[in-house]
Amino acid sequence: MVSNQISFLKSLQQKKHRKAHGLFLVEGLKSVTDFLHSDFYTVKTVFHTSHSASKMLKVSGNIKLEEVSSAELEKISSLTTPQEVIALTEIPENNEIKPKQLAGKFTLVLDGIQDPGNLGTIIRTADWFGISQIICSEDTVDIYNPKVVQATMGSLSRIEVHYANLLLLLPQIKQPVFGAMLHGENIYQTNFGNEGLILMGNEGNGIRPEIQALISRQITIPQFGKAESLNVAIAAAIFCNEISRSRLK
C-alpha cells in the first residue's frame, strides 16, 4: 500500500474529507460483514491482514479485497487496538424523508445529539427494538464519525438515518410527536398507540425550545433516585422498550 493511499484512508477520519469523497471506514470483521449484506450501503474495498485472509473467502467477488500489513492497517485505523479488517464504504445520498414514510411505525428523532458514543448506542438500540428509521437534526454529530460507526457494532448497516431541519419537517408530520421531557406524562402509564415520533434532546440542554413547541405529548421517565440526569442513550432505550411493551398489549 502506497503512502498516498494510507494518507487518503486516514483522512476519512475527518468529516470534511468524508463529505468531499462520499466515503467512510468500517472497522472489524463483524461490522464489515454486516455492511457487506446491507441494503443501504455499498462496500468498495475490504482491507485485511494475512491473518484474516481465510475469512475473506466468503466475500462476494464484486468486492475488491486488498491484503495489507498489520503496520499499514494500524496507520489507517482510528482504534487504539486496530482490528484485522477495514472496509472502505460509500456514503448513500441523504434523500429527503417524506412524511408518508413515517406512517404506521415509530421513528426516533434526535435533536442536537453531540456525543458519538451516545449516537452509536442509540442506533444500536433502535436496531435491537426493530426501529428502522432515525431522523437527526442538522447539528447532530455525523453518523459516519469513526466513534459512531464503531459504537453501532454493525447496526448502522440496517438503519436508515436522515438529517433534516426539524423546524421545517415536524410541522408536516401527522403522527404524534412524543417528546422526552423532565416533566410530562409518566412513560409507564402512556399508551403510545401504533405510530409516532420519539423525540430525544441534546445531552446538556434537552430539546431546544422552538422544537418543544412542536411536541404533541410530553413524556417523562419518573425519577426514583437522586441522579441529576439520565444519559440520553439510556433514555432512548427506555422509550424503545416501553413502545415495544405498548405494542404487545
PDB file of C-alpha atoms in Angstrom, residues 109-114 135-141 163-168 170 177 179-182 199-216 218 232:
ATOM      1  CA  VAL A 109     -35.876  11.879  16.165  1.00  0.00           C
ATOM      2  CA  LEU A 110     -32.665  13.287  17.648  1.00  0.00           C
ATOM      3  CA  ASP A 111     -32.288  16.989  18.381  1.00  0.00           C
ATOM      4  CA  GLY A 112     -28.664  18.036  18.695  1.00  0.00           C
ATOM      5  CA  ILE A 113     -27.035  14.831  19.968  1.00  0.00           C
ATOM      6  CA  GLN A 114     -23.312  15.604  20.191  1.00  0.00           C
ATOM      7  CA  ILE A 135     -34.091  11.417  11.853  1.00  0.00           C
ATOM      8  CA  CYS A 136     -31.302  13.681  13.102  1.00  0.00           C
ATOM      9  CA  SER A 137     -31.252  17.442  13.358  1.00  0.00           C
ATOM     10  CA  GLU A 138     -28.665  19.051  11.110  1.00  0.00           C
ATOM     11  CA  ASP A 139     -26.369  19.769  14.083  1.00  0.00           C
ATOM     12  CA  THR A 140     -26.364  16.192  15.382  1.00  0.00           C
ATOM     13  CA  VAL A 141     -22.945  14.511  15.241  1.00  0.00           C
ATOM     14  CA  TYR A 163     -30.578  14.570   8.549  1.00  0.00           C
ATOM     15  CA  ALA A 164     -33.217  17.279   8.340  1.00  0.00           C
ATOM     16  CA  ASN A 165     -34.267  20.708   9.544  1.00  0.00           C
ATOM     17  CA  LEU A 166     -36.639  19.635  12.306  1.00  0.00           C
ATOM     18  CA  LEU A 167     -38.377  23.016  12.405  1.00  0.00           C
ATOM     19  CA  LEU A 168     -39.433  22.526   8.787  1.00  0.00           C
ATOM     20  CA  LEU A 170     -42.063  18.248  12.097  1.00  0.00           C
ATOM     21  CA  VAL A 177     -44.593  13.619  18.437  1.00  0.00           C
ATOM     22  CA  GLY A 179     -41.041  14.414  23.450  1.00  0.00           C
ATOM     23  CA  ALA A 180     -38.712  13.158  26.181  1.00  0.00           C
ATOM     24  CA  MET A 181     -39.010  15.854  28.846  1.00  0.00           C
ATOM     25  CA  LEU A 182     -38.279  16.310  32.547  1.00  0.00           C
ATOM     26  CA  LEU A 199     -38.039  12.990  20.116  1.00  0.00           C
ATOM     27  CA  MET A 200     -34.854  12.980  22.211  1.00  0.00           C
ATOM     28  CA  GLY A 201     -32.869  16.104  23.045  1.00  0.00           C
ATOM     29  CA  ASN A 202     -29.289  17.261  23.462  1.00  0.00           C
ATOM     30  CA  GLU A 203     -27.207  15.768  26.290  1.00  0.00           C
ATOM     31  CA  GLY A 204     -26.882  19.023  28.212  1.00  0.00           C
ATOM     32  CA  ASN A 205     -29.805  21.176  27.120  1.00  0.00           C
ATOM     33  CA  GLY A 206     -32.533  18.727  26.160  1.00  0.00           C
ATOM     34  CA  ILE A 207     -34.924  19.543  23.333  1.00  0.00           C
ATOM     35  CA  ARG A 208     -34.487  23.135  22.192  1.00  0.00           C
ATOM     36  CA  PRO A 209     -37.443  25.451  22.988  1.00  0.00           C
ATOM     37  CA  GLU A 210     -38.515  26.035  19.383  1.00  0.00           C
ATOM     38  CA  ILE A 211     -38.709  22.273  18.832  1.00  0.00           C
ATOM     39  CA  GLN A 212     -40.567  21.760  22.122  1.00  0.00           C
ATOM     40  CA  ALA A 213     -43.394  23.817  20.672  1.00  0.00           C
ATOM     41  CA  LEU A 214     -43.924  21.079  18.065  1.00  0.00           C
ATOM     42  CA  ILE A 215     -44.330  18.252  20.597  1.00  0.00           C
ATOM     43  CA  SER A 216     -47.763  16.607  20.753  1.00  0.00           C
ATOM     44  CA  GLN A 218     -44.530  15.488  26.688  1.00  0.00           C
ATOM     45  CA  VAL A 232     -29.803  10.241  26.512  1.00  0.00           C
TER      46      VAL A 232
END
